[in-house]
Short mmCIF file of C-alpha atoms in Angstrom, two decimals:
data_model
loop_
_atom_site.label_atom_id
_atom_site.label_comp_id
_atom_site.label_asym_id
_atom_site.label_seq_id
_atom_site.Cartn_x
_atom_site.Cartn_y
_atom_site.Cartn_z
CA UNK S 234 -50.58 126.15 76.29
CA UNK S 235 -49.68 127.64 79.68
CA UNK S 236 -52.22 129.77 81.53
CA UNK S 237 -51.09 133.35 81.03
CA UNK S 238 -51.24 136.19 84.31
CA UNK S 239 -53.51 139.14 84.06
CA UNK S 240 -53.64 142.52 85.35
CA UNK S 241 -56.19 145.02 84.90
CA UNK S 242 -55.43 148.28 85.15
CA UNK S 243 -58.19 151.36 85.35
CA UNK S 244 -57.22 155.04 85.32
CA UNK S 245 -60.36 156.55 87.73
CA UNK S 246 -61.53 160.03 88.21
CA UNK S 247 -64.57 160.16 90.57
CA UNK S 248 -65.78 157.20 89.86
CA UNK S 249 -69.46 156.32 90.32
CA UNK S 250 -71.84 153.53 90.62
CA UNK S 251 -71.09 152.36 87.29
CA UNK S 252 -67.72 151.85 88.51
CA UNK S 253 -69.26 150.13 91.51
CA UNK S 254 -70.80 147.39 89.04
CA UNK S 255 -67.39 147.40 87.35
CA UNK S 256 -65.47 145.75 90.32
CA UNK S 257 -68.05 143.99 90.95
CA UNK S 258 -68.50 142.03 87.24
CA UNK S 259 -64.54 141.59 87.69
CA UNK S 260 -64.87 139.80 91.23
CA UNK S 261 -66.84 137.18 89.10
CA UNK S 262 -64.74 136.43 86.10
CA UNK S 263 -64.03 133.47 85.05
CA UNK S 264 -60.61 133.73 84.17
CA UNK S 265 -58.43 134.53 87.29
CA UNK S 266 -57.11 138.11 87.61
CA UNK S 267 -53.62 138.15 89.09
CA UNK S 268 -54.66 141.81 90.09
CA UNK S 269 -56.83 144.90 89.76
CA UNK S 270 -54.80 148.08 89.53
CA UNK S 271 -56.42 151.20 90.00
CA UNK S 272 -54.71 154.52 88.99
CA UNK S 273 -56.62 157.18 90.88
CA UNK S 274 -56.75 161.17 89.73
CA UNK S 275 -56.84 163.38 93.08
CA UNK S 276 -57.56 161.08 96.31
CA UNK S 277 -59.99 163.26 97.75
CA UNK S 278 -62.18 162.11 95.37
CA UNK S 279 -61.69 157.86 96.05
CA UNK S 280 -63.49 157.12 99.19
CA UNK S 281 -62.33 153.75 99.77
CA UNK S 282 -64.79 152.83 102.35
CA UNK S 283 -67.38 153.25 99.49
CA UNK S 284 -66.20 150.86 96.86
CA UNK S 285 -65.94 146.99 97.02
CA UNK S 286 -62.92 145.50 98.55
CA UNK S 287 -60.65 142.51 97.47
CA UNK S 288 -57.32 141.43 98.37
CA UNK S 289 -56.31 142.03 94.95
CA UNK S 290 -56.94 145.38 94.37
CA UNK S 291 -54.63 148.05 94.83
CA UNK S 292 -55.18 151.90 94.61
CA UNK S 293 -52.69 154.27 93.75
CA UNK S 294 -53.09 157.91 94.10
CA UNK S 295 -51.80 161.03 91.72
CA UNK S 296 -52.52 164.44 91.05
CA UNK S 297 -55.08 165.90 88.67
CA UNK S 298 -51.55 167.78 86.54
CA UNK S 299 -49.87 164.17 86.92
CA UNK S 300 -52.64 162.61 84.64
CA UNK S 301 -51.78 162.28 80.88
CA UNK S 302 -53.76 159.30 78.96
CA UNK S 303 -50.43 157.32 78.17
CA UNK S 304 -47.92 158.28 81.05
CA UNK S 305 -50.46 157.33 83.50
CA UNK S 306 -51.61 153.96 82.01
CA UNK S 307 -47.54 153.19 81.49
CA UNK S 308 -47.19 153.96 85.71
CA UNK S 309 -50.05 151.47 86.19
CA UNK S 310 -47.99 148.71 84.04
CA UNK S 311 -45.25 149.60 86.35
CA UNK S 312 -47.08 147.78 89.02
CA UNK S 313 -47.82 144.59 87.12
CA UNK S 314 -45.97 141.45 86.54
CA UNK S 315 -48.14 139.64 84.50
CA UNK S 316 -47.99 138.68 80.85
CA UNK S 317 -51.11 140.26 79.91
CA UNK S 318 -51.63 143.84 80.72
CA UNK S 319 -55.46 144.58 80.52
CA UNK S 320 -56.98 148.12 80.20
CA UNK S 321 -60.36 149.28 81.19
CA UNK S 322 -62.29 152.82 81.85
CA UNK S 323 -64.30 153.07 84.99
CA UNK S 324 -67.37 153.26 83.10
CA UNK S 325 -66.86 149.78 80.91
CA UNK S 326 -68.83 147.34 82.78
CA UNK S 327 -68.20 143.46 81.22
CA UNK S 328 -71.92 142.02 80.44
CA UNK S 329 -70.72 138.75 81.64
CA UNK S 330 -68.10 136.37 83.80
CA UNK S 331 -66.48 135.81 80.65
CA UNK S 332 -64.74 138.82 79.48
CA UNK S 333 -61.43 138.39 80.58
CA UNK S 334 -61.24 134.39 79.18
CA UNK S 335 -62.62 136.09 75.69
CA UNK S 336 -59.65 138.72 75.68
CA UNK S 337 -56.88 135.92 76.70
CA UNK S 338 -57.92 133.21 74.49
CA UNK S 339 -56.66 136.14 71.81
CA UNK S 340 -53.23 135.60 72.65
CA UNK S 341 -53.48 131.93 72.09
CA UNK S 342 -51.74 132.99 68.87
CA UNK S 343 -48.48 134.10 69.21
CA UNK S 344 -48.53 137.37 66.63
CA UNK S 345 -51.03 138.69 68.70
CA UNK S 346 -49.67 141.57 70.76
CA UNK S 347 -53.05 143.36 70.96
CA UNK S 348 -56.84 142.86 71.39
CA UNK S 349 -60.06 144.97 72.14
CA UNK S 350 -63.23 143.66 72.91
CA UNK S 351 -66.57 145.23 71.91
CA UNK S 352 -68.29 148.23 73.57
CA UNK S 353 -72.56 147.44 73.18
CA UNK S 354 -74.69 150.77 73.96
CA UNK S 355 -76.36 150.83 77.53
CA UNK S 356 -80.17 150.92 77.48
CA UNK S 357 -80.20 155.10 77.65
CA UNK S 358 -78.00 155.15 74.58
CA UNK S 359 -79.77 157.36 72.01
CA UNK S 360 -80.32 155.87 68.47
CA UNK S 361 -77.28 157.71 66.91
CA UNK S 362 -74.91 156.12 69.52
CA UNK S 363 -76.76 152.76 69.45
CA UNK S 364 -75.83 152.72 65.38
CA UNK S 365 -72.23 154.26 65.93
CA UNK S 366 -71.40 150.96 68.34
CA UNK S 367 -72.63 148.84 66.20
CA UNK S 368 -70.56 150.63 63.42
CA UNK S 369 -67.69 149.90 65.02
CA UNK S 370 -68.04 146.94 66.78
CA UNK S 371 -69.63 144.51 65.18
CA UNK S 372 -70.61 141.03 66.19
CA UNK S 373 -68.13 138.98 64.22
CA UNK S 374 -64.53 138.95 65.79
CA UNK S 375 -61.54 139.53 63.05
CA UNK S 376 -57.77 140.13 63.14
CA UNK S 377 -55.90 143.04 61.05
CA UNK S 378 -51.98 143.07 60.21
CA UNK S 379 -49.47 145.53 58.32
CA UNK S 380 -51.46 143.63 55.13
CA UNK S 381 -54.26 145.58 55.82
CA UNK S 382 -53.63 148.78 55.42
CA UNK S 383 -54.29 148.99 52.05
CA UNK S 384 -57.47 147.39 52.65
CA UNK S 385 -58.84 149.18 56.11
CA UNK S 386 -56.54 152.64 55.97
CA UNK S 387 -56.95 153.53 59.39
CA UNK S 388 -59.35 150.79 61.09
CA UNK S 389 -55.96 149.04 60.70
CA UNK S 390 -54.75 151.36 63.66
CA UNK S 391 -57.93 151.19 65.52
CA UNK S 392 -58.11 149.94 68.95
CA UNK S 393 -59.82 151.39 72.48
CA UNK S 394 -58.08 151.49 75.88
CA UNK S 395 -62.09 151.42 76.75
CA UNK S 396 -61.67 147.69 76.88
CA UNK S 397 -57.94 146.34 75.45
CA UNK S 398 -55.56 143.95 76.40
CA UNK S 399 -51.56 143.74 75.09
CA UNK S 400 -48.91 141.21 76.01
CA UNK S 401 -46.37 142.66 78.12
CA UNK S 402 -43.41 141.16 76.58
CA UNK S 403 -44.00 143.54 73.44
CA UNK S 404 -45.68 146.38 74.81
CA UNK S 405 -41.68 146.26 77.16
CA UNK S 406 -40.01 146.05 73.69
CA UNK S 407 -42.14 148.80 71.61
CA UNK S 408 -41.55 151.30 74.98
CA UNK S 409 -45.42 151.52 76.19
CA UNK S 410 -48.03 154.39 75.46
CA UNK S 411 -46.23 157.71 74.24
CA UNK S 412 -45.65 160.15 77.03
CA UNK S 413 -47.99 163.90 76.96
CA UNK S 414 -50.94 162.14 74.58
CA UNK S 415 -53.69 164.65 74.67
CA UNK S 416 -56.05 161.64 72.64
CA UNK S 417 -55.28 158.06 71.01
CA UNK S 418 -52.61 156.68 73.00
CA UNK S 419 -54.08 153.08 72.52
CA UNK S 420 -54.20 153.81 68.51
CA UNK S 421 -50.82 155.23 68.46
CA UNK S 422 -49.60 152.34 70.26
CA UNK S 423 -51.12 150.25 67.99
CA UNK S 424 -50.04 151.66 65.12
CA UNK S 425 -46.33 150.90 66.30
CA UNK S 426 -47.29 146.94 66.86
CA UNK S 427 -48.73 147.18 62.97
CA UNK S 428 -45.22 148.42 61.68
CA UNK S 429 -43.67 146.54 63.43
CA UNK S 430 -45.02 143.38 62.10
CA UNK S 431 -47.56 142.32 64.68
CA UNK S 432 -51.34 141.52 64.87
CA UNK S 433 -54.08 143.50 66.68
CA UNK S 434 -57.19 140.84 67.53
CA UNK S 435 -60.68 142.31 67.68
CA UNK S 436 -62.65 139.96 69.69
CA UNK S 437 -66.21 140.51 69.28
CA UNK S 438 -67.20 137.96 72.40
CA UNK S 439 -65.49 140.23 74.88
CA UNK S 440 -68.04 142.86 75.46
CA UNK S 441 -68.42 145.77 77.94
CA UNK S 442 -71.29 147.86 77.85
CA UNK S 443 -69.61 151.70 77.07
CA UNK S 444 -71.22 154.35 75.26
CA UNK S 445 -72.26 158.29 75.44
CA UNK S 446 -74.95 160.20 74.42
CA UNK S 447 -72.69 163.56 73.56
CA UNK S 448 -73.91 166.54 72.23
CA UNK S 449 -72.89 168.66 69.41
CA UNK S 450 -70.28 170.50 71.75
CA UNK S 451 -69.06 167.54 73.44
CA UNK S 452 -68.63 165.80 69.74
CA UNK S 453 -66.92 169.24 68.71
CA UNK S 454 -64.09 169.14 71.52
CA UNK S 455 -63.76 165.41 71.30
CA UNK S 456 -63.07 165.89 67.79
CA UNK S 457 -60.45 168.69 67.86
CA UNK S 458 -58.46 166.75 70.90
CA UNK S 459 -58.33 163.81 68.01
CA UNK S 460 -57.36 165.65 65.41
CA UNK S 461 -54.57 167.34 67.75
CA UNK S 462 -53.08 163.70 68.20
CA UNK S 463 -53.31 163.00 64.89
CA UNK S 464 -51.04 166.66 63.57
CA UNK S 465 -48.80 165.63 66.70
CA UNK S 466 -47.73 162.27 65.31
CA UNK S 467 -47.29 163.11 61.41
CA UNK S 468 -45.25 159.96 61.22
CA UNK S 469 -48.57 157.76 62.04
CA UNK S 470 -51.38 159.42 60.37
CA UNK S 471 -50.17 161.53 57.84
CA UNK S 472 -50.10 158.96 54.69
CA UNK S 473 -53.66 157.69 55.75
CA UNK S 474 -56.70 159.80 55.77
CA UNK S 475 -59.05 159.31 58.50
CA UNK S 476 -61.58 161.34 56.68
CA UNK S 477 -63.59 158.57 54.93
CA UNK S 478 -64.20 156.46 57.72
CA UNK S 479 -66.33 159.38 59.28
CA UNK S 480 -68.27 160.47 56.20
CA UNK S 481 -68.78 156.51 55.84
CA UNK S 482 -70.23 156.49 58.94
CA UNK S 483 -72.44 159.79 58.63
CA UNK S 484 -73.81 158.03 55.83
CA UNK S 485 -74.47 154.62 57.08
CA UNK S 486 -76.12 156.60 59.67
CA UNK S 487 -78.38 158.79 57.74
CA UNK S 488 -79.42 155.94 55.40
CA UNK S 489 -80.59 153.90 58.91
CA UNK S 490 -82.51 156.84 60.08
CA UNK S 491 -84.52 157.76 56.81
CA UNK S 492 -84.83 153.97 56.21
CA UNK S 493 -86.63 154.23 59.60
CA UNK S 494 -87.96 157.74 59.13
CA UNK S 495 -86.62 159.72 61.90
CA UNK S 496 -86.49 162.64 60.66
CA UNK S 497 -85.63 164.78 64.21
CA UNK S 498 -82.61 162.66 64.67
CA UNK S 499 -81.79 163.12 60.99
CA UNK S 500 -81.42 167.24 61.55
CA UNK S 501 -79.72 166.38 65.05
CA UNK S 502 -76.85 163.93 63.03
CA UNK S 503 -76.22 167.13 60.62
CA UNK S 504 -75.97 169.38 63.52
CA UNK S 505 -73.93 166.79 65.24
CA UNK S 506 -71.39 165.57 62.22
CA UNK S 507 -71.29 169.35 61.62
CA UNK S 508 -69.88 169.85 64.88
CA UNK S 509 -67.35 167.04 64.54
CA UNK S 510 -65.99 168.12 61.27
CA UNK S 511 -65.42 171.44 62.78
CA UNK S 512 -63.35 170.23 65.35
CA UNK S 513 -61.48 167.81 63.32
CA UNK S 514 -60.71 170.41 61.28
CA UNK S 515 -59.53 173.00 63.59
CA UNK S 516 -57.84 170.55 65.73
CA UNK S 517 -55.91 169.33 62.64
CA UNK S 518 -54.66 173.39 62.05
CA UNK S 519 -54.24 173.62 65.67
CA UNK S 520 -50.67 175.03 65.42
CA UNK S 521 -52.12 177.90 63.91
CA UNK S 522 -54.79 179.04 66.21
CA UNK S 523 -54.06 181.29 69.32
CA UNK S 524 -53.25 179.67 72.38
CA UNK S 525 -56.27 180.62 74.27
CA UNK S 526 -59.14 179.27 71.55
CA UNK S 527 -57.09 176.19 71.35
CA UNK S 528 -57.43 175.92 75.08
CA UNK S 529 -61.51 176.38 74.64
CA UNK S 530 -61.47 174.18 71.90
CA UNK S 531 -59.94 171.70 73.72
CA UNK S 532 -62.13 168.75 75.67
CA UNK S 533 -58.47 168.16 77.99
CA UNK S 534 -57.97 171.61 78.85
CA UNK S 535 -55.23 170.34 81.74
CA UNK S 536 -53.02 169.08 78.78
CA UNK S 537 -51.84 172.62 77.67
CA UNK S 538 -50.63 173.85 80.88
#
């Protein structure tokens, strides 16, 4: 088979040191990266002297009311010429040299359009995360198809721009990320390479460490910005409910936590899954709320402007 070209492209926003160890971990793969793509919001906040330098990086600069989670990622594809287009978040750092060769070998099969690699908890991760990561990326890799549906409802859709890779030849025919995408560009996407006949790969050997301890708050604005995405693309998510996935994974949840007898994280995952439902819930009835709670409500408050 002949080697395939990569590009990774990261959408940054005052990036940190986590970031820092990001470039770094790519500078060592060992798979070679055509190049390194970097979408930057607002320049005054990318002080290139800072960050590590290689001859294959390249750093383009737009405005915070230019940034939208699909038309940006679809300007950074703009820039590559490689078959495999390969997304990352400035805080996904790989664990090892082998990421990108885990994520490629994927598209050794030729219905294979997409793949995502799995997101482990960093060592500050509270126990809720911790479980949630695990929930939903386990250790064994698998690949789901238009035959699944039935079986997964909407895991079938599920994929993370957090660490995700799709061939360029289909991503060109399907017409990218969908333009204005408060939320779930990458599972929108995906949902179009499902329909359309084509595979998603989940490869479980392509890890970044990615995860957030959010509170009830964060969880609640999250939520509604989901459930917004979901009401604005009727045609995707309105025959499958996304519903049982999360009480299946409040559940899981509370059985590990009394099986282990943590009872203060058990009131903080009502609180919490309280929180989320409320925001799923108001974000799905969105259209109905005045303009200004939606606003408030929302976690991407730039979208409505």
């Amino acid at each position: 088979m002949e080697t395939l070209t990569v590009d990774i492209i990261i959408p940054v926003y005052r990036p940190n040191e986590t970031y820092i160890r990001l470039l770094q971990a790519l500078k060592k793969q060992t798979y070679p990266i055509h190049n390194i793509i970097i979408m930057n919001t607002e320049r005054r906040y990318y002080e290139t002297d800072r960050y590590p330098k290689f001859s294959n990086i390249e750093v383009h600069h737009i405005q915070k009311s230019e940034f939208d989670h699909g038309g940006t990622r679809n300007k950074g594809v703009q820039y590559s010429h490689s078959d495999i287009i390969f997304f990352l978040t400035q805080d996904a750092v790989p664990t090892d040299r082998h990421l990108v060769e885990h994520m490629v070998k994927a598209f050794e099969d030729p219905a294979v359009a997409a793949a995502y690699g799995r997101q482990l908890p960093a060592p500050d991760c509270d126990r809720m995360e911790r479980f949630s990561r695990n929930f939903n990326y386990p250790s064994e890799s698998f690949k789901k198809s238009k035959d699944d549906l039935e079986r997964l409802g909407i895991k079938t859709f599920f994929c993370s721009n957090v660490c995700a890779a799709y061939r360029r030849s289909i991503y060109d025919e399907l017409g990218g990320f969908p333009l204005h995408t408060i939320f779930n560009e990458d599972m929108i996407f995906t949902a179009g390479l499902i329909n359309a006949g084509y595979t998603v790969a989940y490869e479980a050997d392509a890890k970044v460490v990615h995860s957030h301890n959010y509170s009830g708050m964060q969880q609640f604005h999250r939520n509604f910005d989901l459930a917004v995405s979901q009401a604005d693309n009727p045609h995707i998510f309105s025959e499958i409910r996304s519903e049982s996935e999360g009480i299946r994974l409040v559940k899981d949840t509370m059985s590990y936590l009394i099986r282990r007898k943590k009872y203060i994280d058990i009131v903080r995952l009502i609180y919490v899954s309280g929180c989320k439902y409320i925001g799923y819930l108001l974000g799905k009835n969105y259209k109905k709320l005045p303009k200004k709670f939606v606003i408030w409500c929302s976690m991407n408050r730039e979208y409505w402007k």
